[in-house]
């Protein structure tokens, strides 16, 4: 067993190295580098596990033109459910603090740099937990898979590619994201697309001869607000705020002296665990058809289910106990309004989001994480990897979306939408 100060030193060194490696996701913008976003980090992580090639297998997995995963397997994963640990390698851009974002600095016990808490703090802790187990010659009760995922920040192709192509048989899954080491058992799902209102252009000296798509969009925006209010009156959760529909971008019109023939709005629709994403999207599209405007919808940019793990599962209770012993007795199972990669396995196994750092620092200038919290995370992940979850995985206990436990006081009435 390493001393606390040894572990803290190691955490600081590893996290500094990871932060200094550029893994900025272009987020759909032009990408000029010749290798995948995650490649440099993957090469670095592969070297860390090189001394244990007789115990672990390493596999790079291409996810898209610019992104790849690294899958690290410890134990025989054939025919045996595995414990999945996932953290993502990519980060959001740092356009507004580019000069220092990739130069890690330690200040007041925190490491500052792009990705410090989202998501390299979790990534470093998961890597160190596995390395400590390998160094000690310990054997986890079930095989462990560490997925160092790509492209979480933009299209989530890393986790999707892993699930679709690796067909993992999962006993449980832990997703490292900044939760201040409180297990998040439920979070919202997300649907994103563009709504386009079509009009006809006419000279602005005779606007009555045209149909101004911008006016149509004001009606659409107002209708979306009404629809959101009705959804919020219908679906509630004790773990998070209600469903939301947010218009995030609008563009329309071509010149100053013509009515707009087209107006486009980007929509971000957040749903609760007891809402089916495909059905919710269809119902909203049908609702907008009642407006007297010609409306079309772009292909979906994103549609992810919500995370809906039953907090009463023995797995969740065991996790909570590990957190109580190693973090604080005040830690509780909770929900969040954001989405994570965990949603993509929520129908396959009990999945939980758990990691060091505070989400309020994620994506922000001078992103930071407390190094002591990352060191705590190493111990928490290690104990989970070594834990025998005796009775937590019977199929009957795995909750699938739309089948919430009565321990979750989500309420849903049959109000007609
Ligand atoms: Zn993240």
mmCIF file of C-alpha atoms and ligand atoms in Angstrom:
data_model
loop_
_atom_site.group_PDB
_atom_site.id
_atom_site.type_symbol
_atom_site.label_atom_id
_atom_site.label_comp_id
_atom_site.label_asym_id
_atom_site.label_seq_id
_atom_site.Cartn_x
_atom_site.Cartn_y
_atom_site.Cartn_z
ATOM 1 C CA UNK A 1 0.000 0.000 0.000
ATOM 2 C CA UNK A 2 1.402 3.337 -1.006
ATOM 3 C CA UNK A 3 1.510 6.207 1.421
ATOM 4 C CA UNK A 4 -0.892 9.085 0.876
ATOM 5 C CA UNK A 5 1.942 11.449 -0.060
ATOM 6 C CA UNK A 6 3.377 8.969 -2.583
ATOM 7 C CA UNK A 7 -0.020 8.641 -4.188
ATOM 8 C CA UNK A 8 -0.518 12.426 -4.256
ATOM 9 C CA UNK A 9 2.859 12.908 -5.944
ATOM 10 C CA UNK A 10 2.004 10.279 -8.509
ATOM 11 C CA UNK A 11 -1.436 11.790 -9.140
ATOM 12 C CA UNK A 12 0.149 15.221 -9.662
ATOM 13 C CA UNK A 13 2.726 13.892 -12.119
ATOM 14 C CA UNK A 14 0.283 11.802 -14.124
ATOM 15 C CA UNK A 15 -2.433 14.449 -14.283
ATOM 16 C CA UNK A 16 0.119 17.111 -15.282
ATOM 17 C CA UNK A 17 1.334 14.895 -18.114
ATOM 18 C CA UNK A 18 -2.200 14.192 -19.340
ATOM 19 C CA UNK A 19 -3.220 17.867 -19.214
ATOM 20 C CA UNK A 20 -0.113 18.921 -21.164
ATOM 21 C CA UNK A 21 -1.018 16.550 -24.022
ATOM 22 C CA UNK A 22 -3.319 18.298 -26.492
ATOM 23 C CA UNK A 23 -6.562 16.331 -26.878
ATOM 24 C CA UNK A 24 -8.839 19.220 -27.755
ATOM 25 C CA UNK A 25 -11.921 18.092 -29.616
ATOM 26 C CA UNK A 26 -12.522 20.231 -32.729
ATOM 27 C CA UNK A 27 -16.252 20.025 -31.897
ATOM 28 C CA UNK A 28 -17.237 19.764 -35.556
ATOM 29 C CA UNK A 29 -14.933 22.584 -36.663
ATOM 30 C CA UNK A 30 -12.148 21.998 -39.246
ATOM 31 C CA UNK A 31 -9.397 19.713 -37.910
ATOM 32 C CA UNK A 32 -5.901 20.067 -39.321
ATOM 33 C CA UNK A 33 -3.797 17.613 -37.309
ATOM 34 C CA UNK A 34 -2.640 14.459 -39.059
ATOM 35 C CA UNK A 35 -3.561 12.059 -36.269
ATOM 36 C CA UNK A 36 -6.666 11.391 -34.155
ATOM 37 C CA UNK A 37 -7.404 13.854 -31.336
ATOM 38 C CA UNK A 38 -6.675 11.208 -28.700
ATOM 39 C CA UNK A 39 -3.553 9.596 -30.261
ATOM 40 C CA UNK A 40 -0.817 11.353 -28.224
ATOM 41 C CA UNK A 41 -2.604 10.594 -24.949
ATOM 42 C CA UNK A 42 -3.194 6.985 -26.000
ATOM 43 C CA UNK A 43 0.495 6.468 -26.795
ATOM 44 C CA UNK A 44 1.367 7.911 -23.396
ATOM 45 C CA UNK A 45 -1.097 5.651 -21.544
ATOM 46 C CA UNK A 46 0.060 2.576 -23.489
ATOM 47 C CA UNK A 47 3.610 3.159 -22.169
ATOM 48 C CA UNK A 48 2.320 3.198 -18.577
ATOM 49 C CA UNK A 49 0.892 -0.298 -19.017
ATOM 50 C CA UNK A 50 3.811 -1.667 -21.048
ATOM 51 C CA UNK A 51 5.390 -3.456 -18.024
ATOM 52 C CA UNK A 52 2.128 -5.422 -17.542
ATOM 53 C CA UNK A 53 1.549 -6.669 -21.078
ATOM 54 C CA UNK A 54 1.410 -10.226 -19.702
ATOM 55 C CA UNK A 55 -1.599 -9.260 -17.563
ATOM 56 C CA UNK A 56 -3.445 -6.645 -19.593
ATOM 57 C CA UNK A 57 -4.340 -6.328 -23.242
ATOM 58 C CA UNK A 58 -4.432 -2.971 -24.979
ATOM 59 C CA UNK A 59 -6.470 -2.230 -28.057
ATOM 60 C CA UNK A 60 -6.909 0.969 -30.031
ATOM 61 C CA UNK A 61 -10.365 1.300 -31.524
ATOM 62 C CA UNK A 62 -11.063 3.734 -34.351
ATOM 63 C CA UNK A 63 -14.362 5.551 -33.769
ATOM 64 C CA UNK A 64 -14.435 8.092 -36.600
ATOM 65 C CA UNK A 65 -12.093 9.973 -38.927
ATOM 66 C CA UNK A 66 -10.622 12.011 -36.065
ATOM 67 C CA UNK A 67 -11.266 9.977 -32.944
ATOM 68 C CA UNK A 68 -10.211 6.738 -31.305
ATOM 69 C CA UNK A 69 -10.576 4.796 -28.051
ATOM 70 C CA UNK A 70 -8.039 2.878 -26.022
ATOM 71 C CA UNK A 71 -9.456 -0.284 -24.411
ATOM 72 C CA UNK A 72 -7.439 -1.809 -21.572
ATOM 73 C CA UNK A 73 -8.588 -5.282 -20.451
ATOM 74 C CA UNK A 74 -7.420 -6.888 -17.224
ATOM 75 C CA UNK A 75 -8.495 -10.539 -16.880
ATOM 76 C CA UNK A 76 -10.182 -12.908 -19.286
ATOM 77 C CA UNK A 77 -13.107 -10.944 -20.682
ATOM 78 C CA UNK A 78 -14.442 -13.807 -22.822
ATOM 79 C CA UNK A 79 -17.697 -15.238 -21.502
ATOM 80 C CA UNK A 80 -17.593 -13.368 -18.233
ATOM 81 C CA UNK A 81 -19.331 -10.103 -17.328
ATOM 82 C CA UNK A 82 -16.836 -7.301 -16.812
ATOM 83 C CA UNK A 83 -16.650 -4.193 -14.664
ATOM 84 C CA UNK A 84 -16.371 -1.226 -17.042
ATOM 85 C CA UNK A 85 -14.529 1.943 -16.058
ATOM 86 C CA UNK A 86 -14.714 4.794 -18.555
ATOM 87 C CA UNK A 87 -13.212 8.277 -18.683
ATOM 88 C CA UNK A 88 -12.886 10.358 -21.812
ATOM 89 C CA UNK A 89 -9.595 11.627 -23.195
ATOM 90 C CA UNK A 90 -10.872 14.512 -25.315
ATOM 91 C CA UNK A 91 -11.506 17.989 -23.930
ATOM 92 C CA UNK A 92 -13.458 21.015 -25.057
ATOM 93 C CA UNK A 93 -11.437 23.773 -26.784
ATOM 94 C CA UNK A 94 -9.662 26.496 -24.823
ATOM 95 C CA UNK A 95 -9.858 29.335 -27.312
ATOM 96 C CA UNK A 96 -10.108 32.025 -24.649
ATOM 97 C CA UNK A 97 -7.087 30.891 -22.564
ATOM 98 C CA UNK A 98 -5.056 29.030 -25.152
ATOM 99 C CA UNK A 99 -1.735 30.474 -23.923
ATOM 100 C CA UNK A 100 -1.872 28.606 -20.612
ATOM 101 C CA UNK A 101 -4.553 25.910 -20.982
ATOM 102 C CA UNK A 102 -2.057 23.147 -21.761
ATOM 103 C CA UNK A 103 0.562 24.293 -19.250
ATOM 104 C CA UNK A 104 -0.531 22.650 -15.998
ATOM 105 C CA UNK A 105 0.011 24.680 -12.818
ATOM 106 C CA UNK A 106 -0.513 23.600 -9.195
ATOM 107 C CA UNK A 107 -2.024 26.277 -6.964
ATOM 108 C CA UNK A 108 -3.582 25.865 -3.514
ATOM 109 C CA UNK A 109 -3.666 22.096 -3.896
ATOM 110 C CA UNK A 110 -5.457 22.276 -7.238
ATOM 111 C CA UNK A 111 -4.131 21.428 -10.673
ATOM 112 C CA UNK A 112 -5.186 24.022 -13.240
ATOM 113 C CA UNK A 113 -5.337 23.306 -16.976
ATOM 114 C CA UNK A 114 -7.740 22.275 -19.741
ATOM 115 C CA UNK A 115 -9.225 18.895 -18.903
ATOM 116 C CA UNK A 116 -8.074 18.985 -15.251
ATOM 117 C CA UNK A 117 -11.513 17.961 -14.018
ATOM 118 C CA UNK A 118 -13.270 17.148 -17.311
ATOM 119 C CA UNK A 119 -12.106 14.538 -17.691
ATOM 120 C CA UNK A 120 -8.436 13.927 -17.021
ATOM 121 C CA UNK A 121 -8.796 13.883 -13.227
ATOM 122 C CA UNK A 122 -11.052 10.828 -13.521
ATOM 123 C CA UNK A 123 -8.874 9.347 -16.251
ATOM 124 C CA UNK A 124 -5.715 9.688 -14.152
ATOM 125 C CA UNK A 125 -7.455 8.179 -11.110
ATOM 126 C CA UNK A 126 -8.762 5.170 -13.055
ATOM 127 C CA UNK A 127 -5.329 4.562 -14.622
ATOM 128 C CA UNK A 128 -3.595 4.759 -11.235
ATOM 129 C CA UNK A 129 -6.171 2.512 -9.557
ATOM 130 C CA UNK A 130 -5.526 -0.177 -12.164
ATOM 131 C CA UNK A 131 -1.740 0.304 -12.008
ATOM 132 C CA UNK A 132 -1.759 0.010 -8.205
ATOM 133 C CA UNK A 133 -3.698 -3.264 -8.459
ATOM 134 C CA UNK A 134 -1.226 -4.596 -11.046
ATOM 135 C CA UNK A 135 1.776 -3.492 -8.981
ATOM 136 C CA UNK A 136 0.361 -5.213 -5.894
ATOM 137 C CA UNK A 137 -0.274 -8.414 -7.852
ATOM 138 C CA UNK A 138 -3.914 -8.335 -6.745
ATOM 139 C CA UNK A 139 -6.697 -9.981 -8.763
ATOM 140 C CA UNK A 140 -10.103 -8.306 -9.156
ATOM 141 C CA UNK A 141 -13.036 -10.742 -8.697
ATOM 142 C CA UNK A 142 -14.265 -10.076 -12.250
ATOM 143 C CA UNK A 143 -12.368 -8.819 -15.331
ATOM 144 C CA UNK A 144 -11.919 -5.058 -15.507
ATOM 145 C CA UNK A 145 -12.114 -3.043 -18.707
ATOM 146 C CA UNK A 146 -10.793 0.517 -18.682
ATOM 147 C CA UNK A 147 -12.155 2.426 -21.648
ATOM 148 C CA UNK A 148 -10.192 5.614 -22.348
ATOM 149 C CA UNK A 149 -12.811 7.069 -24.622
ATOM 150 C CA UNK A 150 -12.624 9.501 -27.491
ATOM 151 C CA UNK A 151 -15.038 12.168 -28.675
ATOM 152 C CA UNK A 152 -17.262 12.416 -25.626
ATOM 153 C CA UNK A 153 -17.482 16.166 -25.836
ATOM 154 C CA UNK A 154 -18.988 16.368 -29.300
ATOM 155 C CA UNK A 155 -20.760 13.310 -30.719
ATOM 156 C CA UNK A 156 -20.053 10.595 -28.110
ATOM 157 C CA UNK A 157 -18.771 8.345 -30.896
ATOM 158 C CA UNK A 158 -16.259 6.712 -28.503
ATOM 159 C CA UNK A 159 -18.755 5.034 -26.179
ATOM 160 C CA UNK A 160 -21.204 4.369 -29.001
ATOM 161 C CA UNK A 161 -18.539 2.665 -31.070
ATOM 162 C CA UNK A 162 -17.404 0.624 -28.074
ATOM 163 C CA UNK A 163 -20.941 -0.601 -27.312
ATOM 164 C CA UNK A 164 -21.788 -1.348 -30.949
ATOM 165 C CA UNK A 165 -18.526 -3.056 -31.899
ATOM 166 C CA UNK A 166 -17.130 -4.606 -28.723
ATOM 167 C CA UNK A 167 -20.518 -6.007 -27.589
ATOM 168 C CA UNK A 168 -19.461 -5.824 -23.961
ATOM 169 C CA UNK A 169 -21.029 -8.178 -21.422
ATOM 170 C CA UNK A 170 -21.227 -5.713 -18.537
ATOM 171 C CA UNK A 171 -21.701 -6.484 -14.853
ATOM 172 C CA UNK A 172 -21.603 -2.781 -13.988
ATOM 173 C CA UNK A 173 -20.181 0.452 -15.350
ATOM 174 C CA UNK A 174 -18.523 3.432 -13.673
ATOM 175 C CA UNK A 175 -18.225 6.609 -15.709
ATOM 176 C CA UNK A 176 -15.648 9.082 -14.448
ATOM 177 C CA UNK A 177 -16.958 12.638 -14.680
ATOM 178 C CA UNK A 178 -16.721 15.438 -12.117
ATOM 179 C CA UNK A 179 -19.329 14.577 -9.450
ATOM 180 C CA UNK A 180 -17.247 15.492 -6.355
ATOM 181 C CA UNK A 181 -17.136 11.741 -5.762
ATOM 182 C CA UNK A 182 -20.885 11.463 -5.164
ATOM 183 C CA UNK A 183 -22.421 8.658 -7.249
ATOM 184 C CA UNK A 184 -24.857 9.988 -9.858
ATOM 185 C CA UNK A 185 -27.418 7.278 -10.582
ATOM 186 C CA UNK A 186 -29.744 9.224 -12.841
ATOM 187 C CA UNK A 187 -29.363 12.021 -15.330
ATOM 188 C CA UNK A 188 -31.224 13.529 -18.235
ATOM 189 C CA UNK A 189 -31.194 12.427 -21.856
ATOM 190 C CA UNK A 190 -30.637 14.880 -24.694
ATOM 191 C CA UNK A 191 -32.172 15.418 -28.125
ATOM 192 C CA UNK A 192 -30.604 18.020 -30.435
ATOM 193 C CA UNK A 193 -31.636 19.095 -33.898
ATOM 194 C CA UNK A 194 -32.597 22.163 -35.967
ATOM 195 C CA UNK A 195 -36.109 23.393 -36.676
ATOM 196 C CA UNK A 196 -36.479 25.286 -39.946
ATOM 197 C CA UNK A 197 -39.425 27.579 -40.710
ATOM 198 C CA UNK A 198 -39.936 28.211 -44.418
ATOM 199 C CA UNK A 199 -41.367 31.468 -45.831
ATOM 200 C CA UNK A 200 -41.158 33.401 -49.072
ATOM 201 C CA UNK A 201 -39.072 36.482 -49.714
ATOM 202 C CA UNK A 202 -40.474 39.768 -50.899
ATOM 203 C CA UNK A 203 -39.152 43.321 -51.061
ATOM 204 C CA UNK A 204 -39.544 45.034 -47.703
ATOM 205 C CA UNK A 205 -41.442 47.883 -49.367
ATOM 206 C CA UNK A 206 -44.211 45.278 -49.934
ATOM 207 C CA UNK A 207 -43.702 42.750 -47.109
ATOM 208 C CA UNK A 208 -47.331 41.650 -47.438
ATOM 209 C CA UNK A 209 -46.356 39.916 -50.692
ATOM 210 C CA UNK A 210 -44.022 37.536 -48.851
ATOM 211 C CA UNK A 211 -44.163 35.300 -45.795
ATOM 212 C CA UNK A 212 -41.590 36.223 -43.182
ATOM 213 C CA UNK A 213 -40.085 33.024 -41.767
ATOM 214 C CA UNK A 214 -38.730 34.981 -38.796
ATOM 215 C CA UNK A 215 -42.296 35.728 -37.663
ATOM 216 C CA UNK A 216 -43.026 32.015 -37.985
ATOM 217 C CA UNK A 217 -40.035 31.234 -35.809
ATOM 218 C CA UNK A 218 -41.274 33.564 -33.068
ATOM 219 C CA UNK A 219 -44.463 31.462 -32.989
ATOM 220 C CA UNK A 220 -42.419 28.267 -32.893
ATOM 221 C CA UNK A 221 -40.308 29.571 -29.988
ATOM 222 C CA UNK A 222 -43.406 30.588 -28.089
ATOM 223 C CA UNK A 223 -45.032 27.189 -28.780
ATOM 224 C CA UNK A 224 -41.912 25.415 -27.525
ATOM 225 C CA UNK A 225 -42.135 27.381 -24.270
ATOM 226 C CA UNK A 226 -45.774 26.346 -23.832
ATOM 227 C CA UNK A 227 -44.910 22.755 -24.631
ATOM 228 C CA UNK A 228 -42.038 22.774 -22.139
ATOM 229 C CA UNK A 229 -44.351 24.076 -19.407
ATOM 230 C CA UNK A 230 -46.790 21.251 -20.099
ATOM 231 C CA UNK A 231 -44.015 18.674 -20.016
ATOM 232 C CA UNK A 232 -42.771 20.057 -16.705
ATOM 233 C CA UNK A 233 -46.257 19.725 -15.247
ATOM 234 C CA UNK A 234 -46.348 16.105 -16.418
ATOM 235 C CA UNK A 235 -42.904 14.701 -15.643
ATOM 236 C CA UNK A 236 -41.044 15.255 -12.390
ATOM 237 C CA UNK A 237 -38.087 13.708 -10.642
ATOM 238 C CA UNK A 238 -36.847 13.969 -7.081
ATOM 239 C CA UNK A 239 -33.332 13.814 -8.509
ATOM 240 C CA UNK A 240 -33.338 16.657 -11.006
ATOM 241 C CA UNK A 241 -35.221 19.540 -12.553
ATOM 242 C CA UNK A 242 -37.945 18.816 -15.087
ATOM 243 C CA UNK A 243 -37.673 18.450 -18.867
ATOM 244 C CA UNK A 244 -36.413 21.522 -20.723
ATOM 245 C CA UNK A 245 -36.507 22.727 -24.320
ATOM 246 C CA UNK A 246 -33.944 25.425 -25.038
ATOM 247 C CA UNK A 247 -33.487 27.361 -28.265
ATOM 248 C CA UNK A 248 -29.728 27.857 -28.390
ATOM 249 C CA UNK A 249 -29.100 29.490 -31.793
ATOM 250 C CA UNK A 250 -31.216 31.252 -34.396
ATOM 251 C CA UNK A 251 -30.382 32.390 -37.893
ATOM 252 C CA UNK A 252 -32.656 33.672 -40.626
ATOM 253 C CA UNK A 253 -32.936 36.115 -43.476
ATOM 254 C CA UNK A 254 -30.577 36.952 -46.319
ATOM 255 C CA UNK A 255 -30.645 40.714 -46.827
ATOM 256 C CA UNK A 256 -31.845 43.785 -44.969
ATOM 257 C CA UNK A 257 -34.501 44.605 -47.545
ATOM 258 C CA UNK A 258 -36.321 41.285 -48.045
ATOM 259 C CA UNK A 259 -38.573 39.168 -45.881
ATOM 260 C CA UNK A 260 -36.831 36.024 -44.686
ATOM 261 C CA UNK A 261 -37.542 32.898 -46.738
ATOM 262 C CA UNK A 262 -36.015 30.711 -44.055
ATOM 263 C CA UNK A 263 -35.310 30.814 -40.325
ATOM 264 C CA UNK A 264 -33.468 28.073 -38.468
ATOM 265 C CA UNK A 265 -33.290 27.438 -34.717
ATOM 266 C CA UNK A 266 -31.056 24.954 -32.888
ATOM 267 C CA UNK A 267 -32.959 22.998 -30.242
ATOM 268 C CA UNK A 268 -31.639 21.309 -27.104
ATOM 269 C CA UNK A 269 -34.369 19.119 -25.539
ATOM 270 C CA UNK A 270 -33.546 17.492 -22.171
ATOM 271 C CA UNK A 271 -35.676 14.576 -21.021
ATOM 272 C CA UNK A 272 -36.091 12.688 -17.751
ATOM 273 C CA UNK A 273 -35.420 8.962 -17.155
ATOM 274 C CA UNK A 274 -39.087 8.082 -17.576
ATOM 275 C CA UNK A 275 -39.316 9.620 -21.050
ATOM 276 C CA UNK A 276 -38.546 7.734 -24.269
ATOM 277 C CA UNK A 277 -36.384 9.970 -26.493
ATOM 278 C CA UNK A 278 -37.732 8.803 -29.870
ATOM 279 C CA UNK A 279 -41.350 9.095 -28.741
ATOM 280 C CA UNK A 280 -40.784 12.524 -27.197
ATOM 281 C CA UNK A 281 -39.196 13.797 -30.398
ATOM 282 C CA UNK A 282 -42.063 12.483 -32.542
ATOM 283 C CA UNK A 283 -44.692 13.955 -30.220
ATOM 284 C CA UNK A 284 -43.059 17.376 -30.310
ATOM 285 C CA UNK A 285 -42.793 17.288 -34.108
ATOM 286 C CA UNK A 286 -46.518 16.455 -34.301
ATOM 287 C CA UNK A 287 -47.328 19.296 -31.913
ATOM 288 C CA UNK A 288 -45.485 21.822 -34.107
ATOM 289 C CA UNK A 289 -47.484 20.599 -37.108
ATOM 290 C CA UNK A 290 -50.531 22.242 -35.542
ATOM 291 C CA UNK A 291 -48.942 25.647 -36.197
ATOM 292 C CA UNK A 292 -49.891 27.278 -39.479
ATOM 293 C CA UNK A 293 -46.354 27.486 -40.774
ATOM 294 C CA UNK A 294 -44.321 25.321 -43.081
ATOM 295 C CA UNK A 295 -41.820 23.667 -40.771
ATOM 296 C CA UNK A 296 -39.117 21.071 -41.408
ATOM 297 C CA UNK A 297 -36.638 19.327 -39.121
ATOM 298 C CA UNK A 298 -32.966 18.574 -39.700
ATOM 299 C CA UNK A 299 -31.600 15.075 -39.065
ATOM 300 C CA UNK A 300 -30.959 14.582 -35.347
ATOM 301 C CA UNK A 301 -27.567 15.847 -34.219
ATOM 302 C CA UNK A 302 -27.853 13.869 -30.990
ATOM 303 C CA UNK A 303 -30.377 11.606 -29.295
ATOM 304 C CA UNK A 304 -29.263 10.035 -26.033
ATOM 305 C CA UNK A 305 -31.408 8.249 -23.480
ATOM 306 C CA UNK A 306 -31.400 9.299 -19.849
ATOM 307 C CA UNK A 307 -29.470 7.397 -17.186
ATOM 308 C CA UNK A 308 -31.879 5.595 -14.880
ATOM 309 C CA UNK A 309 -30.080 3.240 -12.516
ATOM 310 C CA UNK A 310 -32.191 2.098 -9.572
ATOM 311 C CA UNK A 311 -30.620 3.555 -6.407
ATOM 312 C CA UNK A 312 -31.968 0.594 -4.417
ATOM 313 C CA UNK A 313 -29.757 -1.922 -6.230
ATOM 314 C CA UNK A 314 -27.255 -3.580 -3.886
ATOM 315 C CA UNK A 315 -24.606 -2.395 -6.352
ATOM 316 C CA UNK A 316 -25.532 1.249 -5.664
ATOM 317 C CA UNK A 317 -25.698 0.683 -1.932
ATOM 318 C CA UNK A 318 -22.248 -0.969 -1.929
ATOM 319 C CA UNK A 319 -20.854 1.935 -3.946
ATOM 320 C CA UNK A 320 -22.331 4.376 -1.480
ATOM 321 C CA UNK A 321 -20.689 2.536 1.368
ATOM 322 C CA UNK A 322 -17.295 2.691 -0.367
ATOM 323 C CA UNK A 323 -17.760 6.452 -0.832
ATOM 324 C CA UNK A 324 -18.828 6.886 2.802
ATOM 325 C CA UNK A 325 -15.677 5.137 3.973
ATOM 326 C CA UNK A 326 -13.275 6.905 1.641
ATOM 327 C CA UNK A 327 -14.788 10.308 0.890
ATOM 328 C CA UNK A 328 -17.377 11.494 3.415
ATOM 329 C CA UNK A 329 -20.327 10.173 5.362
ATOM 330 C CA UNK A 330 -22.367 12.962 3.762
ATOM 331 C CA UNK A 331 -22.059 11.527 0.238
ATOM 332 C CA UNK A 332 -25.480 10.574 -1.183
ATOM 333 C CA UNK A 333 -26.751 8.984 -4.386
ATOM 334 C CA UNK A 334 -28.040 11.758 -6.603
ATOM 335 C CA UNK A 335 -29.173 12.893 -10.032
ATOM 336 C CA UNK A 336 -27.964 15.610 -12.396
ATOM 337 C CA UNK A 337 -29.469 17.571 -15.273
ATOM 338 C CA UNK A 338 -26.504 16.994 -17.602
ATOM 339 C CA UNK A 339 -25.867 13.992 -19.830
ATOM 340 C CA UNK A 340 -22.876 11.639 -19.973
ATOM 341 C CA UNK A 341 -21.623 8.589 -21.865
ATOM 342 C CA UNK A 342 -23.270 6.463 -19.138
ATOM 343 C CA UNK A 343 -26.610 6.815 -20.905
ATOM 344 C CA UNK A 344 -25.358 4.524 -23.691
ATOM 345 C CA UNK A 345 -25.099 1.521 -21.365
ATOM 346 C CA UNK A 346 -28.014 2.322 -19.095
ATOM 347 C CA UNK A 347 -30.070 -0.507 -20.627
ATOM 348 C CA UNK A 348 -27.177 -2.998 -20.364
ATOM 349 C CA UNK A 349 -26.148 -2.875 -16.705
ATOM 350 C CA UNK A 350 -26.281 -0.739 -13.554
ATOM 351 C CA UNK A 351 -24.292 2.376 -14.473
ATOM 352 C CA UNK A 352 -23.142 5.210 -12.256
ATOM 353 C CA UNK A 353 -21.261 8.465 -12.874
ATOM 354 C CA UNK A 354 -18.596 9.024 -10.256
ATOM 355 C CA UNK A 355 -15.456 11.114 -10.349
ATOM 356 C CA UNK A 356 -13.335 13.828 -8.753
ATOM 357 C CA UNK A 357 -13.858 17.532 -9.421
ATOM 358 C CA UNK A 358 -16.704 19.985 -9.595
ATOM 359 C CA UNK A 359 -18.761 20.269 -12.767
ATOM 360 C CA UNK A 360 -18.837 24.077 -12.369
ATOM 361 C CA UNK A 361 -15.137 24.150 -13.358
ATOM 362 C CA UNK A 362 -15.670 21.981 -16.433
ATOM 363 C CA UNK A 363 -15.481 23.814 -19.791
ATOM 364 C CA UNK A 364 -14.501 27.009 -17.910
ATOM 365 C CA UNK A 365 -11.407 29.198 -18.041
ATOM 366 C CA UNK A 366 -8.801 28.051 -15.497
ATOM 367 C CA UNK A 367 -10.472 24.642 -15.152
ATOM 368 C CA UNK A 368 -9.166 22.950 -12.021
ATOM 369 C CA UNK A 369 -9.401 19.932 -9.762
ATOM 370 C CA UNK A 370 -8.268 19.354 -6.170
ATOM 371 C CA UNK A 371 -5.382 16.888 -6.296
ATOM 372 C CA UNK A 372 -6.390 15.381 -2.944
ATOM 373 C CA UNK A 373 -9.780 14.546 -4.450
ATOM 374 C CA UNK A 374 -8.152 12.820 -7.420
ATOM 375 C CA UNK A 375 -6.060 10.801 -4.937
ATOM 376 C CA UNK A 376 -9.277 9.862 -3.071
ATOM 377 C CA UNK A 377 -10.764 8.789 -6.394
ATOM 378 C CA UNK A 378 -7.838 6.409 -6.938
ATOM 379 C CA UNK A 379 -8.740 4.633 -3.697
ATOM 380 C CA UNK A 380 -12.479 4.627 -4.468
ATOM 381 C CA UNK A 381 -11.995 3.186 -7.984
ATOM 382 C CA UNK A 382 -9.503 0.649 -6.684
ATOM 383 C CA UNK A 383 -11.906 -0.570 -4.019
ATOM 384 C CA UNK A 384 -14.711 -0.852 -6.562
ATOM 385 C CA UNK A 385 -12.446 -2.850 -8.903
ATOM 386 C CA UNK A 386 -11.570 -5.229 -6.053
ATOM 387 C CA UNK A 387 -15.086 -5.436 -4.606
ATOM 388 C CA UNK A 388 -17.284 -8.510 -4.945
ATOM 389 C CA UNK A 389 -20.743 -7.169 -5.651
ATOM 390 C CA UNK A 390 -22.434 -10.322 -4.450
ATOM 391 C CA UNK A 391 -26.059 -9.714 -5.150
ATOM 392 C CA UNK A 392 -26.230 -6.598 -7.237
ATOM 393 C CA UNK A 393 -26.425 -7.922 -10.749
ATOM 394 C CA UNK A 394 -29.343 -10.325 -10.976
ATOM 395 C CA UNK A 395 -31.115 -9.504 -14.177
ATOM 396 C CA UNK A 396 -34.363 -8.798 -12.409
ATOM 397 C CA UNK A 397 -32.660 -6.019 -10.538
ATOM 398 C CA UNK A 398 -31.307 -4.210 -13.532
ATOM 399 C CA UNK A 399 -33.468 -1.243 -14.291
ATOM 400 C CA UNK A 400 -34.154 -0.367 -17.876
ATOM 401 C CA UNK A 401 -35.406 3.058 -18.967
ATOM 402 C CA UNK A 402 -39.146 3.543 -18.445
ATOM 403 C CA UNK A 403 -39.165 1.076 -15.580
ATOM 404 C CA UNK A 404 -38.357 3.185 -12.578
ATOM 405 C CA UNK A 405 -38.102 1.814 -9.112
ATOM 406 C CA UNK A 406 -40.684 3.011 -6.639
ATOM 407 C CA UNK A 407 -37.788 4.316 -4.582
ATOM 408 C CA UNK A 408 -37.568 7.099 -7.112
ATOM 409 C CA UNK A 409 -40.415 9.421 -6.532
ATOM 410 C CA UNK A 410 -40.761 10.404 -10.147
ATOM 411 C CA UNK A 411 -44.343 11.185 -10.817
ATOM 412 C CA UNK A 412 -46.033 11.039 -14.122
ATOM 413 C CA UNK A 413 -49.651 11.710 -14.788
ATOM 414 C CA UNK A 414 -51.523 11.043 -17.944
ATOM 415 C CA UNK A 415 -52.054 14.634 -18.987
ATOM 416 C CA UNK A 416 -52.488 14.734 -22.705
ATOM 417 C CA UNK A 417 -49.662 16.512 -24.436
HETATM 418 ZN ZN1 LIG B 1 -16.655 15.090 -19.373
#
